[in-house]
GROMACS .gro file of C-alpha atoms in nm:
model
  500
    1UNK     CA    1  -4.072   3.535   3.251
    2UNK     CA    2  -4.329   3.822   3.325
    3UNK     CA    3  -4.634   3.698   3.482
    4UNK     CA    4  -4.973   3.895   3.483
    5UNK     CA    5  -5.302   3.856   3.645
    6UNK     CA    6  -5.347   3.704   4.021
    7UNK     CA    7  -5.433   3.357   3.965
    8UNK     CA    8  -5.165   3.301   3.718
    9UNK     CA    9  -4.920   3.452   3.968
   10UNK     CA   10  -5.013   3.234   4.220
   11UNK     CA   11  -4.988   2.934   4.009
   12UNK     CA   12  -4.656   3.032   3.900
   13UNK     CA   13  -4.525   3.100   4.262
   14UNK     CA   14  -4.632   2.738   4.350
   15UNK     CA   15  -4.476   2.637   4.040
   16UNK     CA   16  -4.159   2.782   4.144
   17UNK     CA   17  -4.165   2.718   4.534
   18UNK     CA   18  -3.973   2.386   4.512
   19UNK     CA   19  -3.684   2.506   4.353
   20UNK     CA   20  -3.671   2.769   4.604
   21UNK     CA   21  -3.560   2.503   4.892
   22UNK     CA   22  -3.214   2.439   4.694
   23UNK     CA   23  -2.972   2.654   4.608
   24UNK     CA   24  -2.998   2.904   4.307
   25UNK     CA   25  -2.851   2.798   3.962
   26UNK     CA   26  -2.775   3.041   3.675
   27UNK     CA   27  -3.074   2.862   3.454
   28UNK     CA   28  -3.375   2.917   3.631
   29UNK     CA   29  -3.624   2.637   3.566
   30UNK     CA   30  -3.956   2.646   3.575
   31UNK     CA   31  -4.128   2.308   3.697
   32UNK     CA   32  -4.444   2.275   3.565
   33UNK     CA   33  -4.479   1.912   3.500
   34UNK     CA   34  -4.462   1.743   3.829
   35UNK     CA   35  -4.840   1.652   3.912
   36UNK     CA   36  -4.771   1.559   4.270
   37UNK     CA   37  -4.632   1.915   4.362
   38UNK     CA   38  -4.868   2.139   4.130
   39UNK     CA   39  -5.150   2.266   4.357
   40UNK     CA   40  -5.482   2.065   4.334
   41UNK     CA   41  -5.727   2.203   4.055
   42UNK     CA   42  -5.453   2.384   3.854
   43UNK     CA   43  -5.398   2.273   3.510
   44UNK     CA   44  -5.087   2.336   3.293
   45UNK     CA   45  -5.339   2.530   3.022
   46UNK     CA   46  -5.437   2.771   3.360
   47UNK     CA   47  -5.048   2.819   3.436
   48UNK     CA   48  -4.986   2.906   3.062
   49UNK     CA   49  -5.294   3.166   3.066
   50UNK     CA   50  -5.207   3.511   3.084
   51UNK     CA   51  -4.843   3.482   3.075
   52UNK     CA   52  -4.705   3.744   2.816
   53UNK     CA   53  -4.560   3.501   2.530
   54UNK     CA   54  -4.634   3.519   2.180
   55UNK     CA   55  -4.504   3.143   2.180
   56UNK     CA   56  -4.855   2.901   2.103
   57UNK     CA   57  -4.962   2.720   2.373
   58UNK     CA   58  -4.872   2.354   2.231
   59UNK     CA   59  -4.507   2.504   2.195
   60UNK     CA   60  -4.492   2.629   2.552
   61UNK     CA   61  -4.631   2.334   2.705
   62UNK     CA   62  -4.338   2.154   2.508
   63UNK     CA   63  -4.052   2.344   2.647
   64UNK     CA   64  -4.198   2.319   2.993
   65UNK     CA   65  -4.204   1.927   2.981
   66UNK     CA   66  -3.830   1.931   2.867
   67UNK     CA   67  -3.716   2.166   3.127
   68UNK     CA   68  -3.901   1.937   3.361
   69UNK     CA   69  -3.716   1.666   3.205
   70UNK     CA   70  -3.371   1.842   3.236
   71UNK     CA   71  -3.449   1.871   3.578
   72UNK     CA   72  -3.512   1.567   3.688
   73UNK     CA   73  -3.195   1.453   3.510
   74UNK     CA   74  -2.996   1.735   3.726
   75UNK     CA   75  -3.140   1.550   4.072
   76UNK     CA   76  -3.034   1.259   3.955
   77UNK     CA   77  -2.682   1.364   3.918
   78UNK     CA   78  -2.702   1.538   4.259
   79UNK     CA   79  -2.827   1.240   4.404
   80UNK     CA   80  -2.561   0.990   4.277
   81UNK     CA   81  -2.282   1.244   4.379
   82UNK     CA   82  -2.390   1.257   4.716
   83UNK     CA   83  -2.406   0.859   4.726
   84UNK     CA   84  -2.014   0.889   4.587
   85UNK     CA   85  -1.957   1.127   4.828
   86UNK     CA   86  -2.051   0.906   5.116
   87UNK     CA   87  -1.847   0.592   4.984
   88UNK     CA   88  -1.520   0.821   4.964
   89UNK     CA   89  -1.606   0.887   5.328
   90UNK     CA   90  -1.606   0.515   5.414
   91UNK     CA   91  -1.291   0.462   5.218
   92UNK     CA   92  -1.102   0.716   5.403
   93UNK     CA   93  -1.222   0.548   5.740
   94UNK     CA   94  -1.092   0.211   5.622
   95UNK     CA   95  -0.778   0.366   5.524
   96UNK     CA   96  -0.688   0.557   5.834
   97UNK     CA   97  -0.845   0.231   6.031
   98UNK     CA   98  -0.560   0.052   5.852
   99UNK     CA   99  -0.277   0.284   5.935
  100UNK     CA  100  -0.263   0.434   5.567
  101UNK     CA  101  -0.150   0.755   5.524
  102UNK     CA  102  -0.367   1.022   5.327
  103UNK     CA  103  -0.181   1.290   5.081
  104UNK     CA  104  -0.239   1.653   5.093
  105UNK     CA  105  -0.467   1.826   5.343
  106UNK     CA  106  -0.820   1.692   5.146
  107UNK     CA  107  -0.870   1.340   5.243
  108UNK     CA  108  -1.135   1.269   4.971
  109UNK     CA  109  -0.840   1.359   4.693
  110UNK     CA  110  -0.591   1.168   4.930
  111UNK     CA  111  -0.842   0.833   4.893
  112UNK     CA  112  -0.917   0.944   4.506
  113UNK     CA  113  -0.541   0.930   4.456
  114UNK     CA  114  -0.465   0.623   4.655
  115UNK     CA  115  -0.736   0.426   4.463
  116UNK     CA  116  -0.658   0.538   4.131
  117UNK     CA  117  -0.271   0.458   4.185
  118UNK     CA  118  -0.426   0.094   4.254
  119UNK     CA  119  -0.610   0.100   3.988
  120UNK     CA  120  -0.380   0.261   3.739
  121UNK     CA  121  -0.130  -0.017   3.844
  122UNK     CA  122  -0.331  -0.294   3.752
  123UNK     CA  123  -0.446  -0.173   3.446
  124UNK     CA  124  -0.079  -0.062   3.349
  125UNK     CA  125  -0.005  -0.442   3.459
  126UNK     CA  126  -0.273  -0.553   3.207
  127UNK     CA  127  -0.131  -0.368   2.961
  128UNK     CA  128   0.216  -0.471   2.955
  129UNK     CA  129   0.106  -0.840   2.969
  130UNK     CA  130  -0.130  -0.809   2.661
  131UNK     CA  131   0.129  -0.577   2.474
  132UNK     CA  132   0.431  -0.879   2.543
  133UNK     CA  133   0.145  -1.125   2.423
  134UNK     CA  134   0.069  -0.940   2.090
  135UNK     CA  135   0.386  -0.841   1.975
  136UNK     CA  136   0.539  -1.228   2.053
  137UNK     CA  137   0.276  -1.341   1.845
  138UNK     CA  138   0.337  -1.048   1.580
  139UNK     CA  139   0.758  -1.158   1.593
  140UNK     CA  140   0.714  -1.496   1.500
  141UNK     CA  141   0.423  -1.435   1.254
  142UNK     CA  142   0.709  -1.213   1.080
  143UNK     CA  143   0.975  -1.414   1.181
  144UNK     CA  144   1.159  -1.393   0.833
  145UNK     CA  145   1.108  -1.032   0.796
  146UNK     CA  146   1.267  -0.981   1.111
  147UNK     CA  147   1.580  -1.121   0.966
  148UNK     CA  148   1.540  -1.006   0.616
  149UNK     CA  149   1.850  -0.786   0.667
  150UNK     CA  150   2.114  -1.090   0.667
  151UNK     CA  151   1.882  -1.257   0.421
  152UNK     CA  152   1.853  -0.951   0.174
  153UNK     CA  153   2.164  -0.762   0.143
  154UNK     CA  154   2.247  -0.441  -0.077
  155UNK     CA  155   2.456  -0.547  -0.378
  156UNK     CA  156   2.475  -0.210  -0.541
  157UNK     CA  157   2.288   0.128  -0.638
  158UNK     CA  158   2.261   0.224  -1.019
  159UNK     CA  159   2.212   0.604  -1.048
  160UNK     CA  160   2.238   0.780  -1.375
  161UNK     CA  161   1.889   0.842  -1.487
  162UNK     CA  162   1.698   1.165  -1.471
  163UNK     CA  163   1.365   1.094  -1.456
  164UNK     CA  164   1.160   0.776  -1.288
  165UNK     CA  165   1.277   0.407  -1.401
  166UNK     CA  166   0.933   0.198  -1.487
  167UNK     CA  167   1.137  -0.111  -1.579
  168UNK     CA  168   1.460  -0.323  -1.573
  169UNK     CA  169   1.563  -0.635  -1.699
  170UNK     CA  170   1.851  -0.866  -1.693
  171UNK     CA  171   2.035  -1.000  -2.010
  172UNK     CA  172   1.997  -1.394  -2.109
  173UNK     CA  173   2.370  -1.402  -2.283
  174UNK     CA  174   2.703  -1.311  -2.165
  175UNK     CA  175   2.817  -1.027  -2.051
  176UNK     CA  176   2.520  -1.007  -1.804
  177UNK     CA  177   2.448  -0.689  -1.801
  178UNK     CA  178   2.139  -0.488  -1.620
  179UNK     CA  179   1.938  -0.285  -1.861
  180UNK     CA  180   1.674   0.000  -1.726
  181UNK     CA  181   1.362   0.202  -1.905
  182UNK     CA  182   1.335   0.544  -1.781
  183UNK     CA  183   1.044   0.842  -1.812
  184UNK     CA  184   1.355   1.064  -1.922
  185UNK     CA  185   1.344   0.906  -2.290
  186UNK     CA  186   1.640   0.675  -2.245
  187UNK     CA  187   1.749   0.319  -2.192
  188UNK     CA  188   2.085   0.243  -1.950
  189UNK     CA  189   2.281  -0.109  -1.972
  190UNK     CA  190   2.481  -0.115  -1.628
  191UNK     CA  191   2.746  -0.336  -1.475
  192UNK     CA  192   2.598  -0.545  -1.221
  193UNK     CA  193   2.894  -0.592  -1.010
  194UNK     CA  194   3.034  -0.206  -1.037
  195UNK     CA  195   2.742  -0.057  -1.063
  196UNK     CA  196   2.903   0.192  -1.398
  197UNK     CA  197   2.659   0.277  -1.678
  198UNK     CA  198   2.789   0.085  -2.007
  199UNK     CA  199   2.547   0.226  -2.234
  200UNK     CA  200   2.288   0.456  -2.323
  201UNK     CA  201   1.990   0.422  -2.588
  202UNK     CA  202   1.824   0.745  -2.698
  203UNK     CA  203   1.601   0.651  -3.020
  204UNK     CA  204   1.294   0.694  -2.851
  205UNK     CA  205   1.067   1.050  -2.849
  206UNK     CA  206   0.879   0.952  -2.549
  207UNK     CA  207   0.893   0.770  -2.234
  208UNK     CA  208   1.086   0.417  -2.238
  209UNK     CA  209   0.853   0.240  -2.021
  210UNK     CA  210   0.970  -0.128  -2.094
  211UNK     CA  211   1.305  -0.322  -2.170
  212UNK     CA  212   1.328  -0.657  -2.235
  213UNK     CA  213   1.674  -0.866  -2.390
  214UNK     CA  214   1.667  -1.115  -2.668
  215UNK     CA  215   1.726  -1.469  -2.575
  216UNK     CA  216   2.035  -1.580  -2.764
  217UNK     CA  217   2.139  -1.242  -2.907
  218UNK     CA  218   2.294  -0.896  -2.800
  219UNK     CA  219   1.973  -0.739  -2.871
  220UNK     CA  220   1.695  -0.548  -2.674
  221UNK     CA  221   1.340  -0.445  -2.737
  222UNK     CA  222   1.200  -0.146  -2.582
  223UNK     CA  223   0.879   0.014  -2.586
  224UNK     CA  224   0.792   0.404  -2.561
  225UNK     CA  225   0.531   0.666  -2.515
  226UNK     CA  226   0.620   0.772  -2.873
  227UNK     CA  227   0.382   0.475  -2.993
  228UNK     CA  228   0.672   0.269  -3.113
  229UNK     CA  229   0.847  -0.027  -3.006
  230UNK     CA  230   1.275  -0.035  -3.117
  231UNK     CA  231   1.472  -0.322  -3.139
  232UNK     CA  232   1.821  -0.224  -3.109
  233UNK     CA  233   2.153  -0.388  -3.066
  234UNK     CA  234   2.408  -0.299  -2.792
  235UNK     CA  235   2.760  -0.421  -2.781
  236UNK     CA  236   2.941  -0.356  -2.386
  237UNK     CA  237   3.273  -0.460  -2.237
  238UNK     CA  238   3.250  -0.532  -1.870
  239UNK     CA  239   3.482  -0.319  -1.646
  240UNK     CA  240   3.698  -0.491  -1.388
  241UNK     CA  241   3.494  -0.629  -1.072
  242UNK     CA  242   3.595  -0.421  -0.761
  243UNK     CA  243   3.599  -0.564  -0.400
  244UNK     CA  244   3.193  -0.531  -0.268
  245UNK     CA  245   3.158  -0.258   0.019
  246UNK     CA  246   3.074  -0.341   0.373
  247UNK     CA  247   2.675  -0.251   0.366
  248UNK     CA  248   2.690  -0.342   0.743
  249UNK     CA  249   2.923  -0.117   0.873
  250UNK     CA  250   2.793   0.231   0.995
  251UNK     CA  251   2.857   0.519   0.726
  252UNK     CA  252   2.829   0.828   0.870
  253UNK     CA  253   3.002   1.033   0.671
  254UNK     CA  254   2.834   0.893   0.354
  255UNK     CA  255   2.567   1.154   0.253
  256UNK     CA  256   2.194   0.973   0.302
  257UNK     CA  257   1.991   0.918  -0.021
  258UNK     CA  258   1.706   1.053   0.140
  259UNK     CA  259   1.903   1.408   0.122
  260UNK     CA  260   2.019   1.370  -0.180
  261UNK     CA  261   1.908   1.654  -0.416
  262UNK     CA  262   1.656   1.544  -0.698
  263UNK     CA  263   1.914   1.612  -0.990
  264UNK     CA  264   2.239   1.488  -0.823
  265UNK     CA  265   2.335   1.149  -0.934
  266UNK     CA  266   2.633   0.912  -0.846
  267UNK     CA  267   2.878   0.775  -1.106
  268UNK     CA  268   2.956   0.764  -1.429
  269UNK     CA  269   2.653   1.006  -1.612
  270UNK     CA  270   2.474   0.915  -1.911
  271UNK     CA  271   2.607   1.140  -2.103
  272UNK     CA  272   2.952   1.043  -2.043
  273UNK     CA  273   2.915   0.657  -2.203
  274UNK     CA  274   2.852   0.547  -2.511
  275UNK     CA  275   2.508   0.603  -2.699
  276UNK     CA  276   2.312   0.427  -2.921
  277UNK     CA  277   2.077   0.667  -3.128
  278UNK     CA  278   1.926   0.473  -3.426
  279UNK     CA  279   1.728   0.135  -3.362
  280UNK     CA  280   1.746  -0.172  -3.594
  281UNK     CA  281   1.393  -0.203  -3.648
  282UNK     CA  282   1.103   0.041  -3.560
  283UNK     CA  283   0.766  -0.136  -3.462
  284UNK     CA  284   0.501   0.118  -3.533
  285UNK     CA  285   0.132  -0.043  -3.567
  286UNK     CA  286  -0.028   0.133  -3.269
  287UNK     CA  287  -0.212   0.445  -3.194
  288UNK     CA  288  -0.111   0.499  -2.835
  289UNK     CA  289   0.148   0.443  -2.598
  290UNK     CA  290   0.334   0.132  -2.628
  291UNK     CA  291   0.337   0.062  -2.235
  292UNK     CA  292   0.540  -0.293  -2.292
  293UNK     CA  293   0.705  -0.554  -2.488
  294UNK     CA  294   0.819  -0.883  -2.511
  295UNK     CA  295   1.026  -1.144  -2.703
  296UNK     CA  296   0.833  -1.500  -2.776
  297UNK     CA  297   1.002  -1.769  -2.753
  298UNK     CA  298   1.305  -1.836  -2.996
  299UNK     CA  299   1.338  -1.471  -3.043
  300UNK     CA  300   1.180  -1.433  -3.383
  301UNK     CA  301   0.858  -1.271  -3.299
  302UNK     CA  302   0.759  -0.983  -3.027
  303UNK     CA  303   0.437  -0.903  -2.891
  304UNK     CA  304   0.354  -0.516  -2.774
  305UNK     CA  305   0.087  -0.383  -2.546
  306UNK     CA  306  -0.061  -0.046  -2.607
  307UNK     CA  307  -0.288   0.188  -2.456
  308UNK     CA  308  -0.498   0.169  -2.740
  309UNK     CA  309  -0.636  -0.104  -2.640
  310UNK     CA  310  -0.473  -0.363  -2.807
  311UNK     CA  311  -0.156  -0.580  -2.839
  312UNK     CA  312   0.025  -0.686  -3.163
  313UNK     CA  313   0.235  -0.953  -3.270
  314UNK     CA  314   0.564  -0.853  -3.485
  315UNK     CA  315   0.816  -1.071  -3.733
  316UNK     CA  316   1.141  -0.909  -3.580
  317UNK     CA  317   1.299  -0.971  -3.924
  318UNK     CA  318   1.054  -0.792  -4.145
  319UNK     CA  319   0.927  -0.566  -3.853
  320UNK     CA  320   0.554  -0.661  -4.002
  321UNK     CA  321   0.231  -0.708  -3.803
  322UNK     CA  322   0.134  -1.047  -3.785
  323UNK     CA  323  -0.191  -1.037  -3.540
  324UNK     CA  324  -0.356  -0.752  -3.375
  325UNK     CA  325  -0.472  -0.886  -3.013
  326UNK     CA  326  -0.799  -0.698  -2.959
  327UNK     CA  327  -1.090  -0.736  -2.698
  328UNK     CA  328  -0.950  -0.541  -2.374
  329UNK     CA  329  -1.206  -0.303  -2.295
  330UNK     CA  330  -0.963  -0.059  -2.187
  331UNK     CA  331  -0.573   0.050  -2.175
  332UNK     CA  332  -0.331  -0.247  -2.155
  333UNK     CA  333  -0.081  -0.219  -1.879
  334UNK     CA  334   0.145  -0.524  -1.913
  335UNK     CA  335   0.245  -0.812  -2.162
  336UNK     CA  336   0.476  -1.125  -2.063
  337UNK     CA  337   0.541  -1.445  -2.285
  338UNK     CA  338   0.580  -1.773  -2.143
  339UNK     CA  339   0.926  -1.888  -2.155
  340UNK     CA  340   0.906  -2.216  -2.333
  341UNK     CA  341   0.596  -2.199  -2.480
  342UNK     CA  342   0.401  -1.986  -2.769
  343UNK     CA  343   0.164  -1.840  -2.497
  344UNK     CA  344   0.119  -1.456  -2.428
  345UNK     CA  345  -0.072  -1.301  -2.156
  346UNK     CA  346  -0.168  -0.924  -2.128
  347UNK     CA  347  -0.323  -0.757  -1.853
  348UNK     CA  348  -0.537  -0.424  -1.867
  349UNK     CA  349  -0.710  -0.147  -1.691
  350UNK     CA  350  -1.035  -0.336  -1.748
  351UNK     CA  351  -0.972  -0.518  -1.431
  352UNK     CA  352  -0.906  -0.839  -1.646
  353UNK     CA  353  -0.595  -1.036  -1.796
  354UNK     CA  354  -0.620  -1.263  -2.120
  355UNK     CA  355  -0.456  -1.577  -2.216
  356UNK     CA  356  -0.341  -1.578  -2.607
  357UNK     CA  357  -0.241  -1.936  -2.742
  358UNK     CA  358  -0.028  -1.972  -3.035
  359UNK     CA  359   0.113  -2.306  -3.009
  360UNK     CA  360  -0.131  -2.415  -3.309
  361UNK     CA  361  -0.054  -2.212  -3.603
  362UNK     CA  362  -0.414  -2.234  -3.730
  363UNK     CA  363  -0.575  -2.157  -3.428
  364UNK     CA  364  -0.543  -1.865  -3.213
  365UNK     CA  365  -0.745  -1.904  -2.889
  366UNK     CA  366  -0.781  -1.643  -2.626
  367UNK     CA  367  -0.949  -1.692  -2.295
  368UNK     CA  368  -1.034  -1.398  -2.023
  369UNK     CA  369  -0.989  -1.413  -1.675
  370UNK     CA  370  -1.168  -1.174  -1.432
  371UNK     CA  371  -1.028  -1.266  -1.090
  372UNK     CA  372  -0.943  -0.886  -0.974
  373UNK     CA  373  -1.168  -0.578  -0.897
  374UNK     CA  374  -0.904  -0.302  -1.008
  375UNK     CA  375  -0.666  -0.244  -1.299
  376UNK     CA  376  -0.442  -0.562  -1.352
  377UNK     CA  377  -0.099  -0.419  -1.342
  378UNK     CA  378   0.063  -0.719  -1.468
  379UNK     CA  379   0.069  -1.106  -1.525
  380UNK     CA  380   0.374  -1.302  -1.565
  381UNK     CA  381   0.457  -1.700  -1.636
  382UNK     CA  382   0.642  -1.924  -1.428
  383UNK     CA  383   0.876  -2.192  -1.580
  384UNK     CA  384   0.584  -2.417  -1.499
  385UNK     CA  385   0.228  -2.399  -1.543
  386UNK     CA  386   0.130  -2.111  -1.384
  387UNK     CA  387   0.024  -1.748  -1.409
  388UNK     CA  388   0.084  -1.451  -1.121
  389UNK     CA  389  -0.111  -1.145  -1.161
  390UNK     CA  390  -0.099  -0.821  -0.956
  391UNK     CA  391  -0.341  -0.533  -0.907
  392UNK     CA  392  -0.423  -0.214  -0.813
  393UNK     CA  393  -0.671  -0.379  -0.548
  394UNK     CA  394  -0.398  -0.501  -0.355
  395UNK     CA  395  -0.396  -0.850  -0.409
  396UNK     CA  396  -0.176  -1.126  -0.620
  397UNK     CA  397  -0.343  -1.409  -0.716
  398UNK     CA  398  -0.171  -1.773  -0.863
  399UNK     CA  399  -0.334  -1.965  -1.120
  400UNK     CA  400  -0.310  -2.293  -1.282
  401UNK     CA  401  -0.277  -2.292  -1.664
  402UNK     CA  402  -0.450  -2.616  -1.671
  403UNK     CA  403  -0.774  -2.508  -1.437
  404UNK     CA  404  -0.790  -2.112  -1.426
  405UNK     CA  405  -1.136  -2.081  -1.305
  406UNK     CA  406  -1.020  -2.028  -0.969
  407UNK     CA  407  -0.671  -1.871  -0.791
  408UNK     CA  408  -0.478  -2.151  -0.649
  409UNK     CA  409  -0.328  -1.893  -0.416
  410UNK     CA  410  -0.434  -1.546  -0.316
  411UNK     CA  411  -0.175  -1.281  -0.158
  412UNK     CA  412  -0.342  -0.993  -0.007
  413UNK     CA  413  -0.122  -0.675   0.056
  414UNK     CA  414  -0.153  -0.339   0.207
  415UNK     CA  415  -0.074  -0.135  -0.119
  416UNK     CA  416  -0.160  -0.162  -0.500
  417UNK     CA  417   0.095  -0.387  -0.665
  418UNK     CA  418   0.307  -0.317  -0.942
  419UNK     CA  419   0.487  -0.531  -1.207
  420UNK     CA  420   0.599  -0.846  -1.054
  421UNK     CA  421   0.864  -1.128  -1.124
  422UNK     CA  422   0.896  -1.466  -1.056
  423UNK     CA  423   1.217  -1.620  -1.016
  424UNK     CA  424   1.280  -1.967  -1.207
  425UNK     CA  425   1.449  -2.149  -1.026
  426UNK     CA  426   1.274  -2.128  -0.672
  427UNK     CA  427   0.972  -1.978  -0.809
  428UNK     CA  428   0.961  -1.690  -0.527
  429UNK     CA  429   0.743  -1.378  -0.639
  430UNK     CA  430   0.846  -1.041  -0.591
  431UNK     CA  431   0.633  -0.757  -0.540
  432UNK     CA  432   0.690  -0.389  -0.566
  433UNK     CA  433   0.450  -0.192  -0.449
  434UNK     CA  434   0.305   0.189  -0.417
  435UNK     CA  435   0.406   0.226  -0.058
  436UNK     CA  436   0.812   0.201  -0.152
  437UNK     CA  437   0.776  -0.172   0.003
  438UNK     CA  438   0.922  -0.491  -0.177
  439UNK     CA  439   0.790  -0.842  -0.091
  440UNK     CA  440   0.864  -1.182  -0.093
  441UNK     CA  441   0.656  -1.457  -0.120
  442UNK     CA  442   0.652  -1.804  -0.242
  443UNK     CA  443   0.385  -1.999  -0.482
  444UNK     CA  444   0.135  -2.099  -0.215
  445UNK     CA  445   0.109  -1.742  -0.054
  446UNK     CA  446   0.331  -1.751   0.232
  447UNK     CA  447   0.558  -1.438   0.293
  448UNK     CA  448   0.901  -1.491   0.312
  449UNK     CA  449   1.085  -1.167   0.390
  450UNK     CA  450   1.063  -0.773   0.306
  451UNK     CA  451   1.369  -0.611   0.135
  452UNK     CA  452   1.500  -0.392   0.382
  453UNK     CA  453   1.426  -0.006   0.358
  454UNK     CA  454   1.570   0.305   0.554
  455UNK     CA  455   1.682   0.648   0.500
  456UNK     CA  456   2.027   0.472   0.354
  457UNK     CA  457   1.871   0.181   0.229
  458UNK     CA  458   1.576   0.103  -0.013
  459UNK     CA  459   1.361   0.291  -0.229
  460UNK     CA  460   1.234   0.645  -0.145
  461UNK     CA  461   0.923   0.665  -0.372
  462UNK     CA  462   0.702   0.400  -0.545
  463UNK     CA  463   0.904   0.066  -0.663
  464UNK     CA  464   0.782   0.031  -1.003
  465UNK     CA  465   0.930  -0.312  -1.106
  466UNK     CA  466   1.120  -0.620  -1.009
  467UNK     CA  467   1.337  -0.868  -1.236
  468UNK     CA  468   1.538  -1.176  -1.073
  469UNK     CA  469   1.864  -1.291  -1.203
  470UNK     CA  470   1.953  -1.668  -1.063
  471UNK     CA  471   2.308  -1.683  -1.260
  472UNK     CA  472   2.498  -1.533  -0.917
  473UNK     CA  473   2.498  -1.766  -0.580
  474UNK     CA  474   2.347  -1.606  -0.389
  475UNK     CA  475   2.123  -1.486  -0.667
  476UNK     CA  476   2.040  -1.102  -0.750
  477UNK     CA  477   1.708  -0.947  -0.698
  478UNK     CA  478   1.718  -0.611  -0.905
  479UNK     CA  479   1.455  -0.327  -0.842
  480UNK     CA  480   1.351   0.003  -0.963
  481UNK     CA  481   1.162   0.315  -0.884
  482UNK     CA  482   1.050   0.668  -0.947
  483UNK     CA  483   1.318   0.778  -0.718
  484UNK     CA  484   1.523   0.715  -1.040
  485UNK     CA  485   1.769   0.493  -0.878
  486UNK     CA  486   1.768   0.075  -0.959
  487UNK     CA  487   1.863  -0.134  -0.656
  488UNK     CA  488   2.029  -0.509  -0.647
  489UNK     CA  489   1.998  -0.738  -0.375
  490UNK     CA  490   2.159  -1.033  -0.258
  491UNK     CA  491   1.904  -1.294  -0.143
  492UNK     CA  492   2.025  -1.585   0.047
  493UNK     CA  493   1.731  -1.787  -0.111
  494UNK     CA  494   1.851  -2.118   0.052
  495UNK     CA  495   1.835  -1.956   0.422
  496UNK     CA  496   1.540  -1.761   0.299
  497UNK     CA  497   1.331  -2.102   0.262
  498UNK     CA  498   1.481  -2.260   0.557
  499UNK     CA  499   1.322  -1.976   0.756
  500UNK     CA  500   1.014  -2.030   0.604
   0.00000   0.00000   0.00000
């Protein structure tokens, strides 16, 4: 900064004098806030008067204060640097006296390398010990998961749909077949053992969102995006069983399922099988997408859940609407009936699920439960007196029908939970997730296993639904996803429970 006037020039020279004793820096800093180095009788205002600047005096004073603080920080760093160098020299002398050689021509670098190597060795050992302890805890806490390949083995893949599969179910009568409902406007019936498609239902004009089988007859109930639910009859003949493939052996020549083209399918295509196009009954009282449907105990009535915020109860024989179950504030996501009692549970995007009681013909009570913080994706009954609800808030809660003020168990997961199912005999909960995982829990919330998942095994996109078939031993669990495939798994439940 140019300086004008004699006294001001002398003051500025006095202010710069201490900096002339040290090495020059690229940044020139005026030291003016140190009163002990300022000549007596010279104030800050005198130093700034006469200097050619358009800045206000107060602003220039603040700037000089700040520069002074920066200079003091540099001084402190410089002093610390000198002390560190002295310590390094002292360490080098000790190392030389102990007979240790120093690498390189610069003894300072050699000492630093030796000291750093020693510190790195200690840190590495500490990390190894900590890592070993933490991984042993992880392995022990997920013991069932590590053995999941032996406890949960892939049975068969069911490929044939042209779009994502929303729902699946297993028949309750002979012959036992698997049914899938897909966004490609169709429902398919499959041979569980061979994976062959046996029949195709093509009566809907929209996505088929749900499929459930009659408890005693060969009839199916499907819900669709065309705002209707259909009841249709089927007749299938199972093919001769084939020997199960060795899924544990390496199959390098097989095509990786992750590399399969989106439109490519295996086995019998849906166009090569018998097709049913006309329903026995059409239920059409909803004003929105029918997202789910189920049979009441006995199979004489059905309940449907819709995006029009209502659930409807119908007579199967006449297709007439019996009750409109209203009260939810947002779209319904699922409905389920009790296996032995006239109870219905509906779930909704309004974060609640409702229990509808039809046991007394003259009284139809309803109870509202607010246990979740996000969409309740499904709520299902168990054979006992429990309800299990899953939600997009990444929790699953187990409730007691006799006291539903608070859940008796809460399962916390790392992903949103879709349509869950509970095995009737062992009461094991199967959780399908948005992150492609399928996990198994008991009713107390203890994690039992996770289904294997790799490039050649498991789903490649979100898993939408699970369904149990406990007729066979080991029992079967079926999963479906938006990757257009359903998968059957053999679950060794006795070994699973023993591992717990």
